[in-house]
PDB file of C-alpha atoms in Angstrom:
ATOM      1  CA  MET A 217     -58.394-160.701   8.117  1.00  0.00           C
ATOM      2  CA  ALA A 218     -55.888-163.244  10.970  1.00  0.00           C
ATOM      3  CA  ASN A 219     -52.776-163.981   9.914  1.00  0.00           C
ATOM      4  CA  GLY A 220     -52.569-162.473   6.458  1.00  0.00           C
ATOM      5  CA  SER A 221     -55.155-164.641   5.223  1.00  0.00           C
ATOM      6  CA  ILE A 222     -58.142-163.854   3.390  1.00  0.00           C
ATOM      7  CA  ASP A 223     -61.854-164.809   6.644  1.00  0.00           C
ATOM      8  CA  LEU A 224     -64.643-166.332   4.535  1.00  0.00           C
ATOM      9  CA  ASP A 225     -66.992-163.058   5.503  1.00  0.00           C
ATOM     10  CA  GLU A 226     -64.289-161.129   3.496  1.00  0.00           C
ATOM     11  CA  ILE A 227     -65.017-163.073   0.480  1.00  0.00           C
ATOM     12  CA  ALA A 228     -69.557-163.214   1.421  1.00  0.00           C
ATOM     13  CA  ALA A 229     -68.927-160.044   0.894  1.00  0.00           C
ATOM     14  CA  ARG A 230     -68.055-159.905  -2.150  1.00  0.00           C
ATOM     15  CA  ALA A 231     -69.536-162.910  -4.025  1.00  0.00           C
ATOM     16  CA  THR A 232     -72.305-165.440  -3.536  1.00  0.00           C
ATOM     17  CA  HIS A 233     -70.170-168.585  -4.415  1.00  0.00           C
ATOM     18  CA  ILE A 234     -66.433-169.760  -4.720  1.00  0.00           C
ATOM     19  CA  GLU A 235     -64.946-172.473  -7.050  1.00  0.00           C
ATOM     20  CA  VAL A 236     -62.422-174.622  -5.390  1.00  0.00           C
ATOM     21  CA  ALA A 237     -60.374-177.032  -6.956  1.00  0.00           C
ATOM     22  CA  CYS A 238     -57.589-179.742  -7.023  1.00  0.00           C
ATOM     23  CA  SER A 239     -54.065-178.843  -9.317  1.00  0.00           C
ATOM     24  CA  ARG A 240     -53.758-182.461  -8.563  1.00  0.00           C
ATOM     25  CA  CYS A 241     -56.599-184.465  -9.803  1.00  0.00           C
ATOM     26  CA  GLU A 242     -59.850-182.934 -11.924  1.00  0.00           C
ATOM     27  CA  ARG A 243     -62.090-182.504  -8.608  1.00  0.00           C
ATOM     28  CA  ARG A 244     -63.550-179.152  -9.474  1.00  0.00           C
ATOM     29  CA  GLY A 245     -66.322-177.715  -7.393  1.00  0.00           C
ATOM     30  CA  ARG A 246     -68.414-174.458  -6.151  1.00  0.00           C
ATOM     31  CA  TYR A 247     -69.919-173.859  -3.334  1.00  0.00           C
ATOM     32  CA  ARG A 248     -72.490-171.516  -1.486  1.00  0.00           C
ATOM     33  CA  LEU A 249     -70.598-168.641   0.643  1.00  0.00           C
ATOM     34  CA  SER A 250     -73.306-168.413   2.487  1.00  0.00           C
ATOM     35  CA  ARG A 251     -73.628-171.556   4.084  1.00  0.00           C
ATOM     36  CA  LEU A 252     -69.556-172.281   4.152  1.00  0.00           C
ATOM     37  CA  VAL A 253     -69.848-169.235   7.275  1.00  0.00           C
ATOM     38  CA  ALA A 254     -72.933-170.320   8.708  1.00  0.00           C
ATOM     39  CA  ARG A 255     -71.387-173.986   9.035  1.00  0.00           C
ATOM     40  CA  LEU A 256     -67.737-173.310   9.994  1.00  0.00           C
ATOM     41  CA  GLY A 257     -68.188-169.599  10.910  1.00  0.00           C
ATOM     42  CA  GLU A 258     -67.986-165.529   9.389  1.00  0.00           C
ATOM     43  CA  TYR A 259     -63.724-165.714  10.428  1.00  0.00           C
ATOM     44  CA  PHE A 260     -62.878-169.160   9.084  1.00  0.00           C
ATOM     45  CA  PRO A 261     -59.565-168.504   7.204  1.00  0.00           C
ATOM     46  CA  ILE A 262     -59.945-169.659   3.739  1.00  0.00           C
ATOM     47  CA  THR A 263     -56.265-171.668   3.744  1.00  0.00           C
ATOM     48  CA  ASP A 264     -57.891-173.663   5.931  1.00  0.00           C
ATOM     49  CA  PHE A 265     -60.449-174.179   4.194  1.00  0.00           C
ATOM     50  CA  GLY A 266     -59.291-177.533   2.231  1.00  0.00           C
ATOM     51  CA  SER A 267     -58.082-179.702   5.520  1.00  0.00           C
ATOM     52  CA  GLU A 268     -61.580-179.079   6.946  1.00  0.00           C
ATOM     53  CA  THR A 269     -63.460-179.962   4.250  1.00  0.00           C
ATOM     54  CA  ALA A 270     -62.033-181.186   1.384  1.00  0.00           C
ATOM     55  CA  ASP A 271     -62.995-185.317   1.941  1.00  0.00           C
ATOM     56  CA  CYS A 272     -60.815-185.856  -1.025  1.00  0.00           C
ATOM     57  CA  PRO A 273     -58.975-189.558  -1.703  1.00  0.00           C
ATOM     58  CA  ARG A 274     -55.837-187.724  -1.703  1.00  0.00           C
ATOM     59  CA  GLN A 275     -55.751-185.870   1.021  1.00  0.00           C
ATOM     60  CA  ASN A 276     -53.600-188.057   4.097  1.00  0.00           C
ATOM     61  CA  ALA A 277     -51.399-189.194   0.952  1.00  0.00           C
ATOM     62  CA  THR A 278     -47.891-187.895   1.034  1.00  0.00           C
ATOM     63  CA  ALA A 279     -46.818-184.404   0.335  1.00  0.00           C
ATOM     64  CA  THR A 280     -46.183-183.946  -3.247  1.00  0.00           C
ATOM     65  CA  GLU A 281     -49.899-186.220  -3.894  1.00  0.00           C
ATOM     66  CA  ARG A 282     -51.617-185.172  -1.570  1.00  0.00           C
ATOM     67  CA  CYS A 283     -55.029-182.443  -2.633  1.00  0.00           C
ATOM     68  CA  ASP A 284     -53.945-179.614  -3.084  1.00  0.00           C
ATOM     69  CA  VAL A 285     -57.128-177.012  -3.569  1.00  0.00           C
ATOM     70  CA  TYR A 286     -57.194-173.760  -4.900  1.00  0.00           C
ATOM     71  CA  PHE A 287     -59.691-171.019  -5.604  1.00  0.00           C
ATOM     72  CA  PRO A 288     -60.003-170.178  -9.696  1.00  0.00           C
ATOM     73  CA  ASN A 289     -62.058-167.110  -8.616  1.00  0.00           C
ATOM     74  CA  LEU A 290     -60.948-165.431  -5.552  1.00  0.00           C
ATOM     75  CA  VAL A 291     -58.746-163.203  -6.766  1.00  0.00           C
ATOM     76  CA  LYS A 292     -61.640-161.801  -9.177  1.00  0.00           C
ATOM     77  CA  ILE A 293     -63.355-161.900  -6.041  1.00  0.00           C
ATOM     78  CA  MET A 294     -61.147-159.716  -4.001  1.00  0.00           C
ATOM     79  CA  THR A 295     -59.830-157.571  -6.593  1.00  0.00           C
ATOM     80  CA  GLY A 296     -62.788-157.346  -9.506  1.00  0.00           C
ATOM     81  CA  ILE A 297     -59.645-158.200 -12.247  1.00  0.00           C
ATOM     82  CA  ASP A 298     -61.079-161.055 -14.071  1.00  0.00           C
ATOM     83  CA  GLN A 299     -56.973-162.452 -15.411  1.00  0.00           C
ATOM     84  CA  ILE A 300     -53.755-161.975 -13.718  1.00  0.00           C
ATOM     85  CA  THR A 301     -51.818-161.208 -17.054  1.00  0.00           C
ATOM     86  CA  LYS A 302     -48.023-161.087 -17.622  1.00  0.00           C
ATOM     87  CA  PRO A 303     -46.518-158.279 -18.153  1.00  0.00           C
ATOM     88  CA  ARG A 304     -44.696-158.238 -21.896  1.00  0.00           C
ATOM     89  CA  ALA A 305     -41.615-157.780 -22.888  1.00  0.00           C
ATOM     90  CA  SER A 306     -39.140-155.945 -23.396  1.00  0.00           C
ATOM     91  CA  PRO A 307     -36.463-155.558 -25.587  1.00  0.00           C
ATOM     92  CA  ASP A 308     -34.463-154.177 -22.507  1.00  0.00           C
ATOM     93  CA  ASP A 309     -35.803-156.991 -20.621  1.00  0.00           C
ATOM     94  CA  ASP A 310     -32.320-158.714 -19.365  1.00  0.00           C
ATOM     95  CA  ASP A 311     -34.639-162.298 -19.131  1.00  0.00           C
ATOM     96  CA  HIS A 312     -36.022-163.546 -21.931  1.00  0.00           C
ATOM     97  CA  TYR A 313     -37.961-167.039 -21.137  1.00  0.00           C
TER      98      TYR A 313
END
């Protein structure tokens, strides 16, 4: 883990593929981690993945329109937790949504 980022080798030790998506458009994909490690190196930080590999037409747009890469299955790969759930509301809670 370089500078607090998860490296490709850490992910590849737990999974064979990683899902990639953009929060601003419909683009989605899946990459084989062994190929990514061979191409980018085992210590490549996942935080740099979008800028290094994305061929999105929005990559150089303004900050609010720019491609926004995220990894839908990364939490599950790294923790084994399938889904993040919100805590249940309690009558004693101060905040009510």
